Amino acid sequence: FRTSTRNRGESRLEKSGERQVPVRSLATIIDEAGAPRIDAMKIDIEGGEEAALKGLFAQSGERCRPAFILMELSH
């Protein structure tokens, strides 16, 4: 995990980060929460949105395809 000294909101997972943190997939988090389906999702993971959503959809299929997604894309 790399901590941004300028903006904590820009902290992110990086192989060269200064600390190690446990990681779980979105599908695992949703399954552990017992959610029957996802209606809407807000996601902001500093450029990792596409990879996270592709992994979620591949792992969980239609059940986790929200009708509405709000995300920031600034790159």
PDB file of N, CA and C in Angstrom:
ATOM      1  N   PHE A   1       0.849  -1.167   0.000  1.00  0.00           N
ATOM      2  CA  PHE A   1       0.000   0.000   0.000  1.00  0.00           C
ATOM      3  C   PHE A   1       0.890   1.224   0.000  1.00  0.00           C
ATOM      4  N   ARG A   2       0.625   2.141  -0.907  1.00  0.00           N
ATOM      5  CA  ARG A   2       1.382   3.392  -0.974  1.00  0.00           C
ATOM      6  C   ARG A   2       0.494   4.514  -0.464  1.00  0.00           C
ATOM      7  N   THR A   3       0.960   5.222   0.560  1.00  0.00           N
ATOM      8  CA  THR A   3       0.224   6.335   1.141  1.00  0.00           C
ATOM      9  C   THR A   3       0.662   7.624   0.464  1.00  0.00           C
ATOM     10  N   SER A   4      -0.297   8.386  -0.025  1.00  0.00           N
ATOM     11  CA  SER A   4       0.002   9.679  -0.627  1.00  0.00           C
ATOM     12  C   SER A   4       0.205  10.704   0.480  1.00  0.00           C
ATOM     13  N   THR A   5       1.309  11.415   0.444  1.00  0.00           N
ATOM     14  CA  THR A   5       1.571  12.437   1.460  1.00  0.00           C
ATOM     15  C   THR A   5       0.821  13.735   1.138  1.00  0.00           C
ATOM     16  N   ARG A   6       0.445  13.931  -0.117  1.00  0.00           N
ATOM     17  CA  ARG A   6      -0.282  15.136  -0.530  1.00  0.00           C
ATOM     18  C   ARG A   6      -1.783  15.019  -0.296  1.00  0.00           C
ATOM     19  N   ASN A   7      -2.338  13.808  -0.563  1.00  0.00           N
ATOM     20  CA  ASN A   7      -3.788  13.634  -0.524  1.00  0.00           C
ATOM     21  C   ASN A   7      -4.087  12.194  -0.127  1.00  0.00           C
ATOM     22  N   ARG A   8      -4.590  11.972   1.072  1.00  0.00           N
ATOM     23  CA  ARG A   8      -4.860  10.602   1.535  1.00  0.00           C
ATOM     24  C   ARG A   8      -5.807   9.861   0.606  1.00  0.00           C
ATOM     25  N   GLY A   9      -6.679  10.586  -0.095  1.00  0.00           N
ATOM     26  CA  GLY A   9      -7.602   9.963  -1.038  1.00  0.00           C
ATOM     27  C   GLY A   9      -6.913   9.364  -2.241  1.00  0.00           C
ATOM     28  N   GLU A  10      -5.665   9.722  -2.471  1.00  0.00           N
ATOM     29  CA  GLU A  10      -4.897   9.166  -3.588  1.00  0.00           C
ATOM     30  C   GLU A  10      -4.045   7.979  -3.170  1.00  0.00           C
ATOM     31  N   SER A  11      -4.132   7.549  -1.933  1.00  0.00           N
ATOM     32  CA  SER A  11      -3.396   6.366  -1.485  1.00  0.00           C
ATOM     33  C   SER A  11      -3.919   5.162  -2.259  1.00  0.00           C
ATOM     34  N   ARG A  12      -3.045   4.196  -2.536  1.00  0.00           N
ATOM     35  CA  ARG A  12      -3.442   3.088  -3.398  1.00  0.00           C
ATOM     36  C   ARG A  12      -2.593   1.855  -3.182  1.00  0.00           C
ATOM     37  N   LEU A  13      -3.085   0.737  -3.729  1.00  0.00           N
ATOM     38  CA  LEU A  13      -2.306  -0.494  -3.737  1.00  0.00           C
ATOM     39  C   LEU A  13      -1.242  -0.388  -4.818  1.00  0.00           C
ATOM     40  N   GLU A  14      -0.013  -0.651  -4.445  1.00  0.00           N
ATOM     41  CA  GLU A  14       1.105  -0.680  -5.391  1.00  0.00           C
ATOM     42  C   GLU A  14       2.092  -1.724  -4.904  1.00  0.00           C
ATOM     43  N   LYS A  15       2.690  -2.441  -5.829  1.00  0.00           N
ATOM     44  CA  LYS A  15       3.684  -3.453  -5.451  1.00  0.00           C
ATOM     45  C   LYS A  15       4.863  -2.831  -4.712  1.00  0.00           C
ATOM     46  N   SER A  16       5.178  -1.583  -5.044  1.00  0.00           N
ATOM     47  CA  SER A  16       6.327  -0.922  -4.412  1.00  0.00           C
ATOM     48  C   SER A  16       5.916  -0.068  -3.210  1.00  0.00           C
ATOM     49  N   GLY A  17       4.718  -0.297  -2.670  1.00  0.00           N
ATOM     50  CA  GLY A  17       4.235   0.492  -1.537  1.00  0.00           C
ATOM     51  C   GLY A  17       5.044   0.241  -0.275  1.00  0.00           C
ATOM     52  N   GLU A  18       4.851   1.097   0.709  1.00  0.00           N
ATOM     53  CA  GLU A  18       5.655   1.000   1.932  1.00  0.00           C
ATOM     54  C   GLU A  18       5.095   0.037   2.970  1.00  0.00           C
ATOM     55  N   ARG A  19       3.888  -0.483   2.761  1.00  0.00           N
ATOM     56  CA  ARG A  19       3.343  -1.460   3.707  1.00  0.00           C
ATOM     57  C   ARG A  19       2.484  -2.481   2.977  1.00  0.00           C
ATOM     58  N   GLN A  20       2.362  -3.649   3.581  1.00  0.00           N
ATOM     59  CA  GLN A  20       1.522  -4.704   3.024  1.00  0.00           C
ATOM     60  C   GLN A  20       0.189  -4.706   3.749  1.00  0.00           C
ATOM     61  N   VAL A  21      -0.883  -4.901   2.994  1.00  0.00           N
ATOM     62  CA  VAL A  21      -2.226  -4.959   3.554  1.00  0.00           C
ATOM     63  C   VAL A  21      -2.956  -6.162   2.968  1.00  0.00           C
ATOM     64  N   PRO A  22      -3.873  -6.771   3.734  1.00  0.00           N
ATOM     65  CA  PRO A  22      -4.655  -7.868   3.172  1.00  0.00           C
ATOM     66  C   PRO A  22      -5.616  -7.325   2.112  1.00  0.00           C
ATOM     67  N   VAL A  23      -5.867  -8.125   1.088  1.00  0.00           N
ATOM     68  CA  VAL A  23      -6.715  -7.711  -0.031  1.00  0.00           C
ATOM     69  C   VAL A  23      -7.773  -8.771  -0.279  1.00  0.00           C
ATOM     70  N   ARG A  24      -9.003  -8.326  -0.561  1.00  0.00           N
ATOM     71  CA  ARG A  24     -10.092  -9.226  -0.953  1.00  0.00           C
ATOM     72  C   ARG A  24     -10.750  -8.661  -2.201  1.00  0.00           C
ATOM     73  N   SER A  25     -11.290  -9.529  -3.011  1.00  0.00           N
ATOM     74  CA  SER A  25     -11.955  -9.079  -4.233  1.00  0.00           C
ATOM     75  C   SER A  25     -13.322  -8.483  -3.889  1.00  0.00           C
ATOM     76  N   LEU A  26     -13.854  -7.671  -4.810  1.00  0.00           N
ATOM     77  CA  LEU A  26     -15.198  -7.126  -4.616  1.00  0.00           C
ATOM     78  C   LEU A  26     -16.223  -8.247  -4.477  1.00  0.00           C
ATOM     79  N   ALA A  27     -16.094  -9.290  -5.283  1.00  0.00           N
ATOM     80  CA  ALA A  27     -17.034 -10.415  -5.214  1.00  0.00           C
ATOM     81  C   ALA A  27     -17.018 -11.053  -3.826  1.00  0.00           C
ATOM     82  N   THR A  28     -15.849 -11.205  -3.246  1.00  0.00           N
ATOM     83  CA  THR A  28     -15.738 -11.786  -1.904  1.00  0.00           C
ATOM     84  C   THR A  28     -16.402 -10.893  -0.867  1.00  0.00           C
ATOM     85  N   ILE A  29     -16.175  -9.604  -0.948  1.00  0.00           N
ATOM     86  CA  ILE A  29     -16.775  -8.659   0.000  1.00  0.00           C
ATOM     87  C   ILE A  29     -18.299  -8.694  -0.114  1.00  0.00           C
ATOM     88  N   ILE A  30     -18.810  -8.709  -1.333  1.00  0.00           N
ATOM     89  CA  ILE A  30     -20.262  -8.753  -1.553  1.00  0.00           C
ATOM     90  C   ILE A  30     -20.843 -10.060  -1.024  1.00  0.00           C
ATOM     91  N   ASP A  31     -20.156 -11.167  -1.305  1.00  0.00           N
ATOM     92  CA  ASP A  31     -20.626 -12.468  -0.811  1.00  0.00           C
ATOM     93  C   ASP A  31     -20.630 -12.516   0.714  1.00  0.00           C
ATOM     94  N   GLU A  32     -19.580 -12.000   1.342  1.00  0.00           N
ATOM     95  CA  GLU A  32     -19.499 -12.000   2.808  1.00  0.00           C
ATOM     96  C   GLU A  32     -20.589 -11.132   3.437  1.00  0.00           C
ATOM     97  N   ALA A  33     -21.005 -10.089   2.717  1.00  0.00           N
ATOM     98  CA  ALA A  33     -22.066  -9.216   3.220  1.00  0.00           C
ATOM     99  C   ALA A  33     -23.437  -9.866   3.062  1.00  0.00           C
ATOM    100  N   GLY A  34     -23.522 -10.916   2.271  1.00  0.00           N
ATOM    101  CA  GLY A  34     -24.791 -11.609   2.059  1.00  0.00           C
ATOM    102  C   GLY A  34     -25.744 -10.864   1.152  1.00  0.00           C
ATOM    103  N   ALA A  35     -25.225  -9.999   0.315  1.00  0.00           N
ATOM    104  CA  ALA A  35     -26.083  -9.232  -0.596  1.00  0.00           C
ATOM    105  C   ALA A  35     -26.642 -10.134  -1.694  1.00  0.00           C
ATOM    106  N   PRO A  36     -27.965 -10.173  -1.855  1.00  0.00           N
ATOM    107  CA  PRO A  36     -28.537 -11.019  -2.906  1.00  0.00           C
ATOM    108  C   PRO A  36     -28.257 -10.493  -4.307  1.00  0.00           C
ATOM    109  N   ARG A  37     -28.129  -9.171  -4.426  1.00  0.00           N
ATOM    110  CA  ARG A  37     -27.803  -8.552  -5.712  1.00  0.00           C
ATOM    111  C   ARG A  37     -27.332  -7.117  -5.445  1.00  0.00           C
ATOM    112  N   ILE A  38     -26.799  -6.476  -6.464  1.00  0.00           N
ATOM    113  CA  ILE A  38     -26.332  -5.098  -6.366  1.00  0.00           C
ATOM    114  C   ILE A  38     -27.208  -4.240  -7.277  1.00  0.00           C
ATOM    115  N   ASP A  39     -27.889  -3.248  -6.728  1.00  0.00           N
ATOM    116  CA  ASP A  39     -28.737  -2.358  -7.527  1.00  0.00           C
ATOM    117  C   ASP A  39     -27.969  -1.134  -8.012  1.00  0.00           C
ATOM    118  N   ALA A  40     -27.105  -0.595  -7.155  1.00  0.00           N
ATOM    119  CA  ALA A  40     -26.328   0.596  -7.488  1.00  0.00           C
ATOM    120  C   ALA A  40     -24.974   0.501  -6.805  1.00  0.00           C
ATOM    121  N   MET A  41     -23.980   1.134  -7.407  1.00  0.00           N
ATOM    122  CA  MET A  41     -22.623   1.070  -6.856  1.00  0.00           C
ATOM    123  C   MET A  41     -21.915   2.403  -7.093  1.00  0.00           C
ATOM    124  N   LYS A  42     -21.217   2.887  -6.070  1.00  0.00           N
ATOM    125  CA  LYS A  42     -20.336   4.040  -6.186  1.00  0.00           C
ATOM    126  C   LYS A  42     -18.932   3.512  -5.970  1.00  0.00           C
ATOM    127  N   ILE A  43     -18.053   3.749  -6.912  1.00  0.00           N
ATOM    128  CA  ILE A  43     -16.696   3.200  -6.813  1.00  0.00           C
ATOM    129  C   ILE A  43     -15.685   4.278  -7.185  1.00  0.00           C
ATOM    130  N   ASP A  44     -14.655   4.413  -6.369  1.00  0.00           N
ATOM    131  CA  ASP A  44     -13.573   5.369  -6.614  1.00  0.00           C
ATOM    132  C   ASP A  44     -12.311   4.757  -6.040  1.00  0.00           C
ATOM    133  N   ILE A  45     -11.573   4.047  -6.878  1.00  0.00           N
ATOM    134  CA  ILE A  45     -10.367   3.378  -6.393  1.00  0.00           C
ATOM    135  C   ILE A  45      -9.144   3.776  -7.212  1.00  0.00           C
ATOM    136  N   GLU A  46      -9.083   5.091  -7.481  1.00  0.00           N
ATOM    137  CA  GLU A  46      -7.890   5.712  -8.044  1.00  0.00           C
ATOM    138  C   GLU A  46      -7.314   5.003  -9.272  1.00  0.00           C
ATOM    139  N   GLY A  47      -8.150   4.809 -10.280  1.00  0.00           N
ATOM    140  CA  GLY A  47      -7.673   4.230 -11.532  1.00  0.00           C
ATOM    141  C   GLY A  47      -7.806   2.719 -11.616  1.00  0.00           C
ATOM    142  N   GLY A  48      -8.215   2.077 -10.533  1.00  0.00           N
ATOM    143  CA  GLY A  48      -8.354   0.631 -10.538  1.00  0.00           C
ATOM    144  C   GLY A  48      -9.768   0.158 -10.817  1.00  0.00           C
ATOM    145  N   GLU A  49     -10.652   1.076 -11.174  1.00  0.00           N
ATOM    146  CA  GLU A  49     -12.061   0.740 -11.364  1.00  0.00           C
ATOM    147  C   GLU A  49     -12.275  -0.322 -12.445  1.00  0.00           C
ATOM    148  N   GLU A  50     -11.666  -0.143 -13.598  1.00  0.00           N
ATOM    149  CA  GLU A  50     -11.886  -1.084 -14.703  1.00  0.00           C
ATOM    150  C   GLU A  50     -11.473  -2.501 -14.323  1.00  0.00           C
ATOM    151  N   ALA A  51     -10.303  -2.654 -13.761  1.00  0.00           N
ATOM    152  CA  ALA A  51      -9.828  -3.991 -13.381  1.00  0.00           C
ATOM    153  C   ALA A  51     -10.720  -4.606 -12.303  1.00  0.00           C
ATOM    154  N   ALA A  52     -11.125  -3.796 -11.317  1.00  0.00           N
ATOM    155  CA  ALA A  52     -11.967  -4.313 -10.238  1.00  0.00           C
ATOM    156  C   ALA A  52     -13.334  -4.745 -10.766  1.00  0.00           C
ATOM    157  N   LEU A  53     -13.925  -3.927 -11.630  1.00  0.00           N
ATOM    158  CA  LEU A  53     -15.246  -4.267 -12.166  1.00  0.00           C
ATOM    159  C   LEU A  53     -15.179  -5.465 -13.111  1.00  0.00           C
ATOM    160  N   LYS A  54     -14.147  -5.549 -13.936  1.00  0.00           N
ATOM    161  CA  LYS A  54     -13.994  -6.721 -14.803  1.00  0.00           C
ATOM    162  C   LYS A  54     -13.879  -7.994 -13.975  1.00  0.00           C
ATOM    163  N   GLY A  55     -13.098  -7.944 -12.908  1.00  0.00           N
ATOM    164  CA  GLY A  55     -12.957  -9.100 -12.030  1.00  0.00           C
ATOM    165  C   GLY A  55     -14.267  -9.462 -11.357  1.00  0.00           C
ATOM    166  N   LEU A  56     -14.990  -8.450 -10.882  1.00  0.00           N
ATOM    167  CA  LEU A  56     -16.280  -8.680 -10.234  1.00  0.00           C
ATOM    168  C   LEU A  56     -17.253  -9.342 -11.195  1.00  0.00           C
ATOM    169  N   PHE A  57     -17.384  -8.802 -12.393  1.00  0.00           N
ATOM    170  CA  PHE A  57     -18.350  -9.337 -13.356  1.00  0.00           C
ATOM    171  C   PHE A  57     -17.964 -10.737 -13.813  1.00  0.00           C
ATOM    172  N   ALA A  58     -16.674 -10.988 -13.972  1.00  0.00           N
ATOM    173  CA  ALA A  58     -16.226 -12.328 -14.384  1.00  0.00           C
ATOM    174  C   ALA A  58     -16.488 -13.355 -13.281  1.00  0.00           C
ATOM    175  N   GLN A  59     -16.307 -12.951 -12.039  1.00  0.00           N
ATOM    176  CA  GLN A  59     -16.446 -13.871 -10.913  1.00  0.00           C
ATOM    177  C   GLN A  59     -17.900 -14.070 -10.490  1.00  0.00           C
ATOM    178  N   SER A  60     -18.726 -13.031 -10.589  1.00  0.00           N
ATOM    179  CA  SER A  60     -20.071 -13.093 -10.024  1.00  0.00           C
ATOM    180  C   SER A  60     -21.201 -13.084 -11.044  1.00  0.00           C
ATOM    181  N   GLY A  61     -20.918 -12.702 -12.272  1.00  0.00           N
ATOM    182  CA  GLY A  61     -21.956 -12.715 -13.292  1.00  0.00           C
ATOM    183  C   GLY A  61     -23.036 -11.667 -13.084  1.00  0.00           C
ATOM    184  N   GLU A  62     -24.235 -11.974 -13.568  1.00  0.00           N
ATOM    185  CA  GLU A  62     -25.351 -11.033 -13.580  1.00  0.00           C
ATOM    186  C   GLU A  62     -25.764 -10.536 -12.196  1.00  0.00           C
ATOM    187  N   ARG A  63     -25.636 -11.361 -11.190  1.00  0.00           N
ATOM    188  CA  ARG A  63     -26.069 -10.987  -9.839  1.00  0.00           C
ATOM    189  C   ARG A  63     -25.407  -9.695  -9.365  1.00  0.00           C
ATOM    190  N   CYS A  64     -24.188  -9.464  -9.793  1.00  0.00           N
ATOM    191  CA  CYS A  64     -23.443  -8.289  -9.333  1.00  0.00           C
ATOM    192  C   CYS A  64     -23.261  -7.234 -10.420  1.00  0.00           C
ATOM    193  N   ARG A  65     -24.147  -7.243 -11.407  1.00  0.00           N
ATOM    194  CA  ARG A  65     -24.116  -6.185 -12.425  1.00  0.00           C
ATOM    195  C   ARG A  65     -25.150  -5.134 -12.054  1.00  0.00           C
ATOM    196  N   PRO A  66     -24.701  -4.040 -11.431  1.00  0.00           N
ATOM    197  CA  PRO A  66     -25.660  -3.018 -11.003  1.00  0.00           C
ATOM    198  C   PRO A  66     -26.272  -2.294 -12.205  1.00  0.00           C
ATOM    199  N   ALA A  67     -27.496  -1.827 -12.030  1.00  0.00           N
ATOM    200  CA  ALA A  67     -28.159  -1.033 -13.058  1.00  0.00           C
ATOM    201  C   ALA A  67     -27.541   0.361 -13.123  1.00  0.00           C
ATOM    202  N   PHE A  68     -26.918   0.799 -12.043  1.00  0.00           N
ATOM    203  CA  PHE A  68     -26.380   2.149 -11.947  1.00  0.00           C
ATOM    204  C   PHE A  68     -25.004   2.104 -11.314  1.00  0.00           C
ATOM    205  N   ILE A  69     -24.009   2.682 -11.983  1.00  0.00           N
ATOM    206  CA  ILE A  69     -22.653   2.787 -11.433  1.00  0.00           C
ATOM    207  C   ILE A  69     -22.229   4.249 -11.486  1.00  0.00           C
ATOM    208  N   LEU A  70     -21.762   4.767 -10.370  1.00  0.00           N
ATOM    209  CA  LEU A  70     -21.222   6.113 -10.287  1.00  0.00           C
ATOM    210  C   LEU A  70     -19.729   5.971 -10.009  1.00  0.00           C
ATOM    211  N   MET A  71     -18.905   6.512 -10.917  1.00  0.00           N
ATOM    212  CA  MET A  71     -17.463   6.461 -10.684  1.00  0.00           C
ATOM    213  C   MET A  71     -16.780   7.647 -11.318  1.00  0.00           C
ATOM    214  N   GLU A  72     -15.635   7.975 -10.760  1.00  0.00           N
ATOM    215  CA  GLU A  72     -14.822   9.073 -11.256  1.00  0.00           C
ATOM    216  C   GLU A  72     -13.810   8.513 -12.231  1.00  0.00           C
ATOM    217  N   LEU A  73     -13.755   9.100 -13.422  1.00  0.00           N
ATOM    218  CA  LEU A  73     -12.735   8.723 -14.397  1.00  0.00           C
ATOM    219  C   LEU A  73     -12.023  10.007 -14.827  1.00  0.00           C
ATOM    220  N   SER A  74     -10.834  10.197 -14.308  1.00  0.00           N
ATOM    221  CA  SER A  74     -10.126  11.454 -14.610  1.00  0.00           C
ATOM    222  C   SER A  74      -8.858  11.225 -15.428  1.00  0.00           C
ATOM    223  N   HIS A  75      -8.618   9.994 -15.845  1.00  0.00           N
ATOM    224  CA  HIS A  75      -7.404   9.709 -16.589  1.00  0.00           C
ATOM    225  C   HIS A  75      -7.685   9.462 -18.056  1.00  0.00           C
TER     226      HIS A  75
END
